[in-house]
mmCIF file of C-alpha atoms and ligand atoms in Angstrom:
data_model
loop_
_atom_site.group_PDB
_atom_site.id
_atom_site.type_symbol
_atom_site.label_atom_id
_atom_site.label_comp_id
_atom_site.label_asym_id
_atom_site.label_seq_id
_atom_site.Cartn_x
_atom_site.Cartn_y
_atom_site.Cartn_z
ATOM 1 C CA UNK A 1 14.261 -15.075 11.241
ATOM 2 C CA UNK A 2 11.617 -12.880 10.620
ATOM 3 C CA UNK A 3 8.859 -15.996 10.990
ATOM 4 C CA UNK A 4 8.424 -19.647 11.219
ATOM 5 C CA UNK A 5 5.905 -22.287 11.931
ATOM 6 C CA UNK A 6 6.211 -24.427 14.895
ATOM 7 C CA UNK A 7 4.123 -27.232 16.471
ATOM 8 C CA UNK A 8 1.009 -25.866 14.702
ATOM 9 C CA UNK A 9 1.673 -22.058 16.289
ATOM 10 C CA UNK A 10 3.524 -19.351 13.991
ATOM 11 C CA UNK A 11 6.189 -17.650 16.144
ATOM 12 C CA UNK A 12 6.572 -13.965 14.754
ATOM 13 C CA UNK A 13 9.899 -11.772 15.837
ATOM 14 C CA UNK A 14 8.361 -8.733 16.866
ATOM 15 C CA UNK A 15 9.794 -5.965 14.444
ATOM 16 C CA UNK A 16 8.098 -3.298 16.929
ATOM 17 C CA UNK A 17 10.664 -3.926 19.561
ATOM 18 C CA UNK A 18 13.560 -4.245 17.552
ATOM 19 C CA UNK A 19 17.117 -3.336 18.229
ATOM 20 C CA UNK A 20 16.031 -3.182 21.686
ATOM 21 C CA UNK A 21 14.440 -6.339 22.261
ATOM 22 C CA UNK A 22 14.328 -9.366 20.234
ATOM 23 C CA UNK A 23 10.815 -11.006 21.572
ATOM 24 C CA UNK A 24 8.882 -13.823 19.890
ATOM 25 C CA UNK A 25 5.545 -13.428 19.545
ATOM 26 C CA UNK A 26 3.583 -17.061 19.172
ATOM 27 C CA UNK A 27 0.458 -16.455 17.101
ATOM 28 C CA UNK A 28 -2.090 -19.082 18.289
ATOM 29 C CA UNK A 29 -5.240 -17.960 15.959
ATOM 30 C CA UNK A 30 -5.412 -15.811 13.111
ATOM 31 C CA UNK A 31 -6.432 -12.463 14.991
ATOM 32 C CA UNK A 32 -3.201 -12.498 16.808
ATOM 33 C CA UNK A 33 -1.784 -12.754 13.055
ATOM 34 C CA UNK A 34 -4.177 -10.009 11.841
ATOM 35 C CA UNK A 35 -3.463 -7.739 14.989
ATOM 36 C CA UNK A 36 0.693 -8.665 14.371
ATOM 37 C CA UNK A 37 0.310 -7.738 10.841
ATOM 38 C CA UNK A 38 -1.804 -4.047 11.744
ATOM 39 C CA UNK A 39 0.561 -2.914 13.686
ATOM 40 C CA UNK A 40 4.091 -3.865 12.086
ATOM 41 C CA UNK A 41 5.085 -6.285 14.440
ATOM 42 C CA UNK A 42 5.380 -8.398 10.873
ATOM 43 C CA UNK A 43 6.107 -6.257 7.760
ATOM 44 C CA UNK A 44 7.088 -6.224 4.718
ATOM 45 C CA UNK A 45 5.159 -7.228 1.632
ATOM 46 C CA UNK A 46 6.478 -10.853 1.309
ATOM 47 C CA UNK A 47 6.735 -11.766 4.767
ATOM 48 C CA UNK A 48 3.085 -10.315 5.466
ATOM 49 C CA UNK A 49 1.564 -12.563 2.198
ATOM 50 C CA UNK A 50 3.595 -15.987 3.890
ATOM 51 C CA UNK A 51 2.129 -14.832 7.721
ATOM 52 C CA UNK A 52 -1.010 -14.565 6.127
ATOM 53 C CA UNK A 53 -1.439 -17.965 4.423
ATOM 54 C CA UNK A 54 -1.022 -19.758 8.618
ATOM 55 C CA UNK A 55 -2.927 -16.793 9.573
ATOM 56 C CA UNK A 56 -5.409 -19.231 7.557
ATOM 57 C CA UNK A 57 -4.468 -22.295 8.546
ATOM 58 C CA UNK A 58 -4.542 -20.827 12.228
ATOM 59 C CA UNK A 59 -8.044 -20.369 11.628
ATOM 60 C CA UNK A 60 -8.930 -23.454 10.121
ATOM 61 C CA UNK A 61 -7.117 -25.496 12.946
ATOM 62 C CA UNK A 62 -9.720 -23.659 15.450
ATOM 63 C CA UNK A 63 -12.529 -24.375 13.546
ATOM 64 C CA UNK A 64 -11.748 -27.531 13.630
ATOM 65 C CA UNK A 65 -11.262 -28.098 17.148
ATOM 66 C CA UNK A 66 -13.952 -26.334 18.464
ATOM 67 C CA UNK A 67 -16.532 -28.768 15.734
ATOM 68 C CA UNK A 68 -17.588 -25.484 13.934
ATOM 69 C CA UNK A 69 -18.214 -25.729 10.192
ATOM 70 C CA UNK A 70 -14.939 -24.806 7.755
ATOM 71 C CA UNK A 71 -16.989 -23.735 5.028
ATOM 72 C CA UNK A 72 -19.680 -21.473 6.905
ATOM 73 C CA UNK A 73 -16.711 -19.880 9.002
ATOM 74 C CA UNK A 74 -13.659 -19.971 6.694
ATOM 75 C CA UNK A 75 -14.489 -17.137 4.821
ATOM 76 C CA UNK A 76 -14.450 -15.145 7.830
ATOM 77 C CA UNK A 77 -10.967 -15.904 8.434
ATOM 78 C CA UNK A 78 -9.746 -14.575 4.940
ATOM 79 C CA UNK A 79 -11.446 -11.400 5.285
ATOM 80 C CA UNK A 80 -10.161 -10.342 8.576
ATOM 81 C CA UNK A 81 -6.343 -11.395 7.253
ATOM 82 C CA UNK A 82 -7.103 -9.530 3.596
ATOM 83 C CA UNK A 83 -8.375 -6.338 5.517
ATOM 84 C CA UNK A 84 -4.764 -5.804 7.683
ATOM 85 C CA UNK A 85 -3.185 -3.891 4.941
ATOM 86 C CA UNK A 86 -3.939 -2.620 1.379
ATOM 87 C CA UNK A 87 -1.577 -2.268 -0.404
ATOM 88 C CA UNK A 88 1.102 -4.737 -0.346
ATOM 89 C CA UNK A 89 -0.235 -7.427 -3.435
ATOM 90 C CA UNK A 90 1.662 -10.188 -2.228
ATOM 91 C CA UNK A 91 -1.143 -10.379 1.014
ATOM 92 C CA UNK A 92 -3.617 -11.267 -1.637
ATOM 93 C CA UNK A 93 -1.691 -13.199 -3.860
ATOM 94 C CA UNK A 94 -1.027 -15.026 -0.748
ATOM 95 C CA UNK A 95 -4.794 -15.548 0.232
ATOM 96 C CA UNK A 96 -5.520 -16.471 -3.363
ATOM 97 C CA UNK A 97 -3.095 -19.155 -3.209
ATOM 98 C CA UNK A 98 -4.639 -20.500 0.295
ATOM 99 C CA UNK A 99 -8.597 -19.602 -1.184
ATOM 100 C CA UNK A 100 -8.013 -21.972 -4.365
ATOM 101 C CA UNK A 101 -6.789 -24.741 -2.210
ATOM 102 C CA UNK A 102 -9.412 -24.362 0.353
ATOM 103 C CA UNK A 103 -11.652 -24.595 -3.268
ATOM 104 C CA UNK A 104 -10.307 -28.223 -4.318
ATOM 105 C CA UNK A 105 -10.878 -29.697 -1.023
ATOM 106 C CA UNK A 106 -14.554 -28.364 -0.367
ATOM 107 C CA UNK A 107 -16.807 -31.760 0.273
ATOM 108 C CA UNK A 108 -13.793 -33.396 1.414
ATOM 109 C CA UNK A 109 -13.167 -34.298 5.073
ATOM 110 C CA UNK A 110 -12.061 -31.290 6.892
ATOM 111 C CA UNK A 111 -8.675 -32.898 8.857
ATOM 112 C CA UNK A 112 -7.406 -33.447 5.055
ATOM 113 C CA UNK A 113 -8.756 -29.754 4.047
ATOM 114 C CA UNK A 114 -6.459 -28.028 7.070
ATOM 115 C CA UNK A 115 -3.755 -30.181 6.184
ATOM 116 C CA UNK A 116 -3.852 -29.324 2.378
ATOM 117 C CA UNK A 117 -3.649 -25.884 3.893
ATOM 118 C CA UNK A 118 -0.830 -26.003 5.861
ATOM 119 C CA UNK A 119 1.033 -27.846 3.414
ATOM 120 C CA UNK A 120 0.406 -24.823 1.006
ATOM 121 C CA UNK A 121 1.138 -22.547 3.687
ATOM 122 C CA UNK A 122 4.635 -24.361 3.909
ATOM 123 C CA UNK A 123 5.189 -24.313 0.194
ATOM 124 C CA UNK A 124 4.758 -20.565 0.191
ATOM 125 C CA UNK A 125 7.233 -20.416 2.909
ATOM 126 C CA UNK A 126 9.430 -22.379 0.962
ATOM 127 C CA UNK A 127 9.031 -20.536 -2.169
ATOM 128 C CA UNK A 128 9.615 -17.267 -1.154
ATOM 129 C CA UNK A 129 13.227 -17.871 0.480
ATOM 130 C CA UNK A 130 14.229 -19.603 -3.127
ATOM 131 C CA UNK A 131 12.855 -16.194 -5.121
ATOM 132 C CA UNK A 132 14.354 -13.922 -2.732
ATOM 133 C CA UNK A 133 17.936 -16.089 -3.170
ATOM 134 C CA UNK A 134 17.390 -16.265 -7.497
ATOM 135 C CA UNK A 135 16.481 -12.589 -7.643
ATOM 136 C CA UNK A 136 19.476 -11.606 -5.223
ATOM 137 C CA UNK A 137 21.726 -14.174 -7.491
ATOM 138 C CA UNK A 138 20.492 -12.110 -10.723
ATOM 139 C CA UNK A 139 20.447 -8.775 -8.892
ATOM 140 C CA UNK A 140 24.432 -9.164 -7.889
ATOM 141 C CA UNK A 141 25.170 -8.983 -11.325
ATOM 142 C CA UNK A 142 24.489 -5.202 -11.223
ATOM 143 C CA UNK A 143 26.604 -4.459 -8.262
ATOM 144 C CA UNK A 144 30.614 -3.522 -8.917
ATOM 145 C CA UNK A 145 33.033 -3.824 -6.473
ATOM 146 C CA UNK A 146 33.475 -0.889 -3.836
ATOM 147 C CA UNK A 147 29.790 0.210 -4.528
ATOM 148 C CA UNK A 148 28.283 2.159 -1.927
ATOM 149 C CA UNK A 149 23.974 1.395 -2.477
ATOM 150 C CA UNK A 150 21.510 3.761 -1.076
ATOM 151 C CA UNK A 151 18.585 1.510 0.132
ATOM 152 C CA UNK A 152 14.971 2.681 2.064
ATOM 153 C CA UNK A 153 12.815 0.786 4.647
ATOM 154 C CA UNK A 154 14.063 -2.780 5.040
ATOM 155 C CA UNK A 155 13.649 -4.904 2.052
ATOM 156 C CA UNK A 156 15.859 -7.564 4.178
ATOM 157 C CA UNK A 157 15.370 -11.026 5.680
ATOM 158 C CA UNK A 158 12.963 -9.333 7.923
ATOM 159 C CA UNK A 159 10.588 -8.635 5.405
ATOM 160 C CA UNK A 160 10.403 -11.667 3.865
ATOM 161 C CA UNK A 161 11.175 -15.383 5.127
ATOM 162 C CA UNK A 162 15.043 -15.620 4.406
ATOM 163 C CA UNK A 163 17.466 -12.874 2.114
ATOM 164 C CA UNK A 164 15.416 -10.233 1.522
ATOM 165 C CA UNK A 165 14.659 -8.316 -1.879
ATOM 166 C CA UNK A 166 16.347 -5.200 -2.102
ATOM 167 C CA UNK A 167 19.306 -6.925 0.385
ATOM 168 C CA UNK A 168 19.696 -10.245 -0.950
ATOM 169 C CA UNK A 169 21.196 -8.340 -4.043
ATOM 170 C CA UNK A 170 23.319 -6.876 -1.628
ATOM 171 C CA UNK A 171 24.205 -10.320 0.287
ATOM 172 C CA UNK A 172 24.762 -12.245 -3.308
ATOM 173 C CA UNK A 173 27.353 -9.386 -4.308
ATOM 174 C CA UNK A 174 29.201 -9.721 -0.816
ATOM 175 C CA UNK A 175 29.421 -13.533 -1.406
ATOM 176 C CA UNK A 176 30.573 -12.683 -4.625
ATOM 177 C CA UNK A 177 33.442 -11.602 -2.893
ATOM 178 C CA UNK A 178 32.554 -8.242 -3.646
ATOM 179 C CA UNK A 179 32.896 -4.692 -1.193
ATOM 180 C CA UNK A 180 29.685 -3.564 -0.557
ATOM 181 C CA UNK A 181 29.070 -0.139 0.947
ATOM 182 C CA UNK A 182 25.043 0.188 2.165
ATOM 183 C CA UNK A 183 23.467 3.754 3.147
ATOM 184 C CA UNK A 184 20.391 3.178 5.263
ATOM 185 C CA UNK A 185 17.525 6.199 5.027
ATOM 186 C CA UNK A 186 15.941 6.063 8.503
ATOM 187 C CA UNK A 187 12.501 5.635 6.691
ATOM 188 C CA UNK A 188 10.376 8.413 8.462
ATOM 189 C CA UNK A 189 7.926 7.660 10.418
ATOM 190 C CA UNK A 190 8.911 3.768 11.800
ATOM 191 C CA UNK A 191 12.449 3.954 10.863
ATOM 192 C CA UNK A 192 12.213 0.260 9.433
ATOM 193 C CA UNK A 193 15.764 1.830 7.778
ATOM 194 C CA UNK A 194 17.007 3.036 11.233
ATOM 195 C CA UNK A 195 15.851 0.213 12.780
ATOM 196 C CA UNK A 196 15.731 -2.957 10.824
ATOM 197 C CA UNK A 197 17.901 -3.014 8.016
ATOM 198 C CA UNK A 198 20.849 -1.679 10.287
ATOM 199 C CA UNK A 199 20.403 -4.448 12.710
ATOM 200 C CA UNK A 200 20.248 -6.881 10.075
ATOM 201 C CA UNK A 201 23.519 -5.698 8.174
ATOM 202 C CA UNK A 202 25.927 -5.173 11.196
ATOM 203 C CA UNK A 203 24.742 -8.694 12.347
ATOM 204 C CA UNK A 204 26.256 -10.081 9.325
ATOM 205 C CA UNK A 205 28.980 -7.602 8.867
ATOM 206 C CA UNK A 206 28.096 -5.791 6.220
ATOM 207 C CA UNK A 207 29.359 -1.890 6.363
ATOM 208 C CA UNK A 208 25.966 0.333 6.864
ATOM 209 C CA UNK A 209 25.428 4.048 7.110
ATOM 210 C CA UNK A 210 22.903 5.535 8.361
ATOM 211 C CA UNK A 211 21.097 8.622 7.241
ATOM 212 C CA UNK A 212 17.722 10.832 8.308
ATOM 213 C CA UNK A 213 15.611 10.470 4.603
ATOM 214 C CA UNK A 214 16.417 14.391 4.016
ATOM 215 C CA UNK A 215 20.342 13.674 3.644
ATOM 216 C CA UNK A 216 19.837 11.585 0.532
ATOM 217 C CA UNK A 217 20.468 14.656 -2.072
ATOM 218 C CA UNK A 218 23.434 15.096 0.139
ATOM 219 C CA UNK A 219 25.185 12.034 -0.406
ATOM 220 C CA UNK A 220 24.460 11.845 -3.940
ATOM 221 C CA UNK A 221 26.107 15.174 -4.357
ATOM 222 C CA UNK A 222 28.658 14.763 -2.662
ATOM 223 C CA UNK A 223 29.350 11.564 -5.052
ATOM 224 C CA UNK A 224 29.258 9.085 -1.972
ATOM 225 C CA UNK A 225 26.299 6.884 -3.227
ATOM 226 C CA UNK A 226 26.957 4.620 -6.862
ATOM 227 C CA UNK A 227 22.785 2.855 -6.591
ATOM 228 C CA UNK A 228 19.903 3.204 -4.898
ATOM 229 C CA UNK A 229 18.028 -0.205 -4.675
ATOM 230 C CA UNK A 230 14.639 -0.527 -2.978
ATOM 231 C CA UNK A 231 12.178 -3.328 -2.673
ATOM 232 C CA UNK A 232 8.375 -3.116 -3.780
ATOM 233 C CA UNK A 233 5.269 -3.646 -2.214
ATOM 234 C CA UNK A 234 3.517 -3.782 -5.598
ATOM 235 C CA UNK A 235 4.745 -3.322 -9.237
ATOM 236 C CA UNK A 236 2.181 -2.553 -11.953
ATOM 237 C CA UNK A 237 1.904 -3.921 -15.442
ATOM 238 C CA UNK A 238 4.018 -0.773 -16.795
ATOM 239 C CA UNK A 239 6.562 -0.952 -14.158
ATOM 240 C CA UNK A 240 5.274 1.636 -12.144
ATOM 241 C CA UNK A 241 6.491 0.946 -8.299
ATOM 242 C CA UNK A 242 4.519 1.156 -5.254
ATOM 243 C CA UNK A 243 7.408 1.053 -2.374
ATOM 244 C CA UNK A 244 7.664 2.820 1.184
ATOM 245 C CA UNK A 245 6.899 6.548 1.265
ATOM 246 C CA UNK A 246 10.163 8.765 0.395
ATOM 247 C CA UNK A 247 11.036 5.928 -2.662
ATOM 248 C CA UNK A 248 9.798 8.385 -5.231
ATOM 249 C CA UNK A 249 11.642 11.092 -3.650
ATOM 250 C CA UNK A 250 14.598 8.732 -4.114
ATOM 251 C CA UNK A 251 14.356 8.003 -7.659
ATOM 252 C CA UNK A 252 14.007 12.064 -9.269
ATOM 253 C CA UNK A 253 17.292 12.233 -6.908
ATOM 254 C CA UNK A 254 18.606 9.487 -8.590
ATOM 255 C CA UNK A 255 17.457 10.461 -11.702
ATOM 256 C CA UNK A 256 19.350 14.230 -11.443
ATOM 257 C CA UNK A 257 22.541 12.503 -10.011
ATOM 258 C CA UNK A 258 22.978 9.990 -13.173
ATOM 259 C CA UNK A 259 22.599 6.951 -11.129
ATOM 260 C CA UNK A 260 20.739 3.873 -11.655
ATOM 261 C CA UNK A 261 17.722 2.958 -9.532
ATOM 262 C CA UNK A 262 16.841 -0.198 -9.006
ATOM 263 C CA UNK A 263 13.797 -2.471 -7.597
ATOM 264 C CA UNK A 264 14.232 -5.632 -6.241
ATOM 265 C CA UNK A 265 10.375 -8.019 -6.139
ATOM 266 C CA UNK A 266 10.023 -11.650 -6.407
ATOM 267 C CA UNK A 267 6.699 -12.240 -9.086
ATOM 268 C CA UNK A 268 4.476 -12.703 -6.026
ATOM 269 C CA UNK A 269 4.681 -8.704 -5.457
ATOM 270 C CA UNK A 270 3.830 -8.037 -9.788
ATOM 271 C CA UNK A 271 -0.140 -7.438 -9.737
ATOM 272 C CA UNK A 272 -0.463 -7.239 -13.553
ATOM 273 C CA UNK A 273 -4.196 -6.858 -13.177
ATOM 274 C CA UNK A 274 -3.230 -3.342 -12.411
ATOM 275 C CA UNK A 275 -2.408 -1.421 -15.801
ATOM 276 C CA UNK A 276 -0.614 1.505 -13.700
ATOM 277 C CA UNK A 277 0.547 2.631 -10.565
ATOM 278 C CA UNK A 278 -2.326 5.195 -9.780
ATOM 279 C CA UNK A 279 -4.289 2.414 -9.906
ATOM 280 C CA UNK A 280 -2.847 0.919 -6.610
ATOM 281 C CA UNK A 281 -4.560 1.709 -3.083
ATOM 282 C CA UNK A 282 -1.517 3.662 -0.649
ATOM 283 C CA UNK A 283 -2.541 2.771 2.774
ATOM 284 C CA UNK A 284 -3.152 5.783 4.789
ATOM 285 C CA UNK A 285 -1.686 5.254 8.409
ATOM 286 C CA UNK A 286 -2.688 7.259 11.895
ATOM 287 C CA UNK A 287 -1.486 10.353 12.501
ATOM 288 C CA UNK A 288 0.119 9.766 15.611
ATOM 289 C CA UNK A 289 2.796 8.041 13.592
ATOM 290 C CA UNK A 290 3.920 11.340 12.467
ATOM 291 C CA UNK A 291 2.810 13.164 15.744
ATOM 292 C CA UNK A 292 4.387 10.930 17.807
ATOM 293 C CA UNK A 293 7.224 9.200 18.826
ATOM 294 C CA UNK A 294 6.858 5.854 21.198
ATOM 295 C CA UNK A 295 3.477 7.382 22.924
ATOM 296 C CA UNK A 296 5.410 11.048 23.159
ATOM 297 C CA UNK A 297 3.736 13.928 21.248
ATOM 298 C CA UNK A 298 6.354 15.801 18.723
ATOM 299 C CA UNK A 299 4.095 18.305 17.363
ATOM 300 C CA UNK A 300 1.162 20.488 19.350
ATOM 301 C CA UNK A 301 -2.369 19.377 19.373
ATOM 302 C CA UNK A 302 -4.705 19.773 16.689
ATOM 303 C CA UNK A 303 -1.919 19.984 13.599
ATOM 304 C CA UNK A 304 -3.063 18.327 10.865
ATOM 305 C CA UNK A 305 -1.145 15.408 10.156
ATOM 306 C CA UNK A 306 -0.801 13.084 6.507
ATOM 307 C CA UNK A 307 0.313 9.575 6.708
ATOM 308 C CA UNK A 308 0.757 8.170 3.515
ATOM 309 C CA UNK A 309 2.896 4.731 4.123
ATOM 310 C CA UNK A 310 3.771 4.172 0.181
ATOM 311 C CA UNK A 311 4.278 6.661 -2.716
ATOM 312 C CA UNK A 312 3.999 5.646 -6.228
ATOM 313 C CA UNK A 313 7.674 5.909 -8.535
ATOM 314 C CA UNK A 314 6.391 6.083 -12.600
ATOM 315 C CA UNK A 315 8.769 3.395 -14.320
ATOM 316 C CA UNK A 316 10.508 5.883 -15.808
ATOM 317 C CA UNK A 317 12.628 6.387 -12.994
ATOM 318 C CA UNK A 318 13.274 2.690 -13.089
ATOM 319 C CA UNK A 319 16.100 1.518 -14.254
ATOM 320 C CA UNK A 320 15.679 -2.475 -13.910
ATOM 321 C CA UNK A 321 13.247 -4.790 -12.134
ATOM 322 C CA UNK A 322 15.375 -6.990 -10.451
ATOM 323 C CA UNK A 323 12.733 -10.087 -10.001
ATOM 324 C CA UNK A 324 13.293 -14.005 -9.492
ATOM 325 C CA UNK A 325 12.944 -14.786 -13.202
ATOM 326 C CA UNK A 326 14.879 -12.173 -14.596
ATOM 327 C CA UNK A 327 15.876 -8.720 -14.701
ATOM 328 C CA UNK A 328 13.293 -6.419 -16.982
ATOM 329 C CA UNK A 329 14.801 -3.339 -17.819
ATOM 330 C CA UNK A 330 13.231 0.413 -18.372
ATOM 331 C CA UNK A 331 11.285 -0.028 -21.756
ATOM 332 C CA UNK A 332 10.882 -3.790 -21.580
ATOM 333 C CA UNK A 333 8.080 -3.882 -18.949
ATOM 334 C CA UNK A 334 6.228 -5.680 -21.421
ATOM 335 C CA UNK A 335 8.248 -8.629 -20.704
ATOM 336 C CA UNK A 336 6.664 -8.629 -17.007
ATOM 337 C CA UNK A 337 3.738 -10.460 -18.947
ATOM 338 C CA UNK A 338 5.613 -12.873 -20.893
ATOM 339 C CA UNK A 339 7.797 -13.815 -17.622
ATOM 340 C CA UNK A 340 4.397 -13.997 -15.548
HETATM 341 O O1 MRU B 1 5.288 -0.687 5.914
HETATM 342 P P1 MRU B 1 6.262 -1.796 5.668
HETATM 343 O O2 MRU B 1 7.398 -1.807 6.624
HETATM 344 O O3 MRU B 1 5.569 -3.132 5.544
HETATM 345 O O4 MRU B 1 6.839 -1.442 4.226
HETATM 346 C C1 MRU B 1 7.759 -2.327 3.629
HETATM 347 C C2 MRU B 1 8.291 -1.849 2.330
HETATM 348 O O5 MRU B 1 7.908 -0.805 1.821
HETATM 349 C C3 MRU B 1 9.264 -2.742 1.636
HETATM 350 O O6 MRU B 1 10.147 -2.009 0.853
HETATM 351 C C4 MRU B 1 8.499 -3.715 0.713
HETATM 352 O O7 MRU B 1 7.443 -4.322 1.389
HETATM 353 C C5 MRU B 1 9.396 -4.754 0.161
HETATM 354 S S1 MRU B 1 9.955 -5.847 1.401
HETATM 355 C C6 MRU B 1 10.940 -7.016 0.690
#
């Protein structure tokens, strides 16, 4: 489990460390849930909105126990969670959620106003493990036995609370009864594919394959791959699809191969105050990402070095949305407002 809340802490599994080491980190304030959110240790776009929301009730709770004011300090608190990272939507949507309940309580006593926060904070929880399991339900409607589905990143249960996005389309087909077939791209530079969604498939038995992101054409050629699902970390009002850096590369292969491409997003990852994709800030990471590899430089000193983390895929390349309320395929994206 990717996160959960416990006796007023939230225990994180640090994604940093995984295969090797599965170690808990227990956030006690919201700048350990900032800091775990910066650097990966919690990722993915659902999973980072849900961290988030206790990130503020974190806050809140110290506020409140060292007698400092909630409304002169809690402000604070949401903009050092809403400046980790840009560009998944479902951070804000997240915050939003928290901001307007924070809103209804102000004049009221505070102990109420931290528990009407938490309790939100649950309900999000809560929420986002029943989207992920509808979408994945809807999703496994695409999937035909003996498919073999290229996949990017991890869109699992370790980027969201329970199931996943991209993956719990994936798990819903196995229960199905059907043969599922993933192929994992390593997901250059922090091989969340290599890393993550591997561990999380052989745990439950699911056959995985993994690939370097450059053997993608490959496989398609070669006729090995039937889909390519991904997850989102933001989906504009004309279906255009912000997802981990190398999904647009995925999609024109797609695209040349004659195979569908599919996104998986619960409605908390839809920003439809965003008319397009280009619209949508891409989070630029540090170059030693690229440069480096655990604290060991890779290339000589002085290269110049890009570190986009996201790329942008136009919804043409889009063959379905795959969301908890329904599946909107290529041409319908005008649905996305009448299912919002
Ligand atoms: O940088 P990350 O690991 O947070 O990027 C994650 C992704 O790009 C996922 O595909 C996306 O957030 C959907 S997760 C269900």
């Amino acid at each position: 489990m990717a996160l959960r809340w416990e006796n007023g802490s939230l225990v994180l599994l640090d994604q940093t460390k995984l295969p090797e080491e599965e170690v808990y980190l227990v956030c006690r304030d919201h700048r350990q849930v900032a800091a775990a959110i910066r650097r990966l240790a919690v990722r993915g776009a659902p999973a980072i909105g849900v961290a988030a929301a206790f990130g503020v009730v974190l806050g809140a709770q110290e506020i409140l126990t060292r007698g400092g004011d909630l409304g002169a300090e809690l402000p604070a608190v949401f903009q050092e969670l809403r400046s980790t990272r840009p560009t998944a939507v479902n951070l804000f949507w997240a915050l939003d959620r928290m901001a307007r309940v924070w809103q209804d309580q102000s004049g009221k006593e505070p102990t109420a106003a931290v528990s009407a926060l938490e309790a939100e904070a649950s309900r999000l929880y809560r929420e986002d493990a029943e989207s992920n399991r509808r979408l994945g339900e809807f999703g496994a409607a695409l999937f035909a036995d003996g498919m073999n589905i290229l996949t990017i990143c991890n869109a699992g249960a370790l980027a969201t609370v329970a199931y996943g996005t991209a993956l719990a389309v994936v798990r819903m087909a196995v229960a199905q009864g059907k043969k599922i077939a993933v192929t994992a791209c390593e997901t250059r530079p922090l091989l969340q594919g290599a890393r993550l969604t591997t561990w999380e498939l052989i745990r439950e038995e699911i056959p995985v394959t993994l690939i370097t992101d450059s053997m993608a054409g490959f496989v398609m050629q070669r006729g090995m791959i039937q889909a390519v699902i991904t997850g989102a970390d933001r989906v504009a009002a004309n279906g255009d699809v912000v997802n981990k850096i190398g999904t647009y590369t995925l999609a024109v292969l797609a695209r040349e191969h004659g195979l569908p491409f599919y996104v998986a997003a619960p409605f908390s990852t839809v920003d439809l105050t965003m008319a397009e994709g280009s619209l949508i800030p891409i989070e630029e990471r540090a170059e030693d990402e690229v440069a480096c590899w655990r604290g060991r430089r890779l290339a000589p000193a002085g290269v110049q070095v890009l570190n986009p983390a996201f790329d942008l895929t136009p919804a043409r390349f889009v063959t379905a949305l795959i969301t908890d309320r329904g599946i909107v395929r290529n041409g319908e994206w005008e649905k996305l407002q009448q299912l919002a």
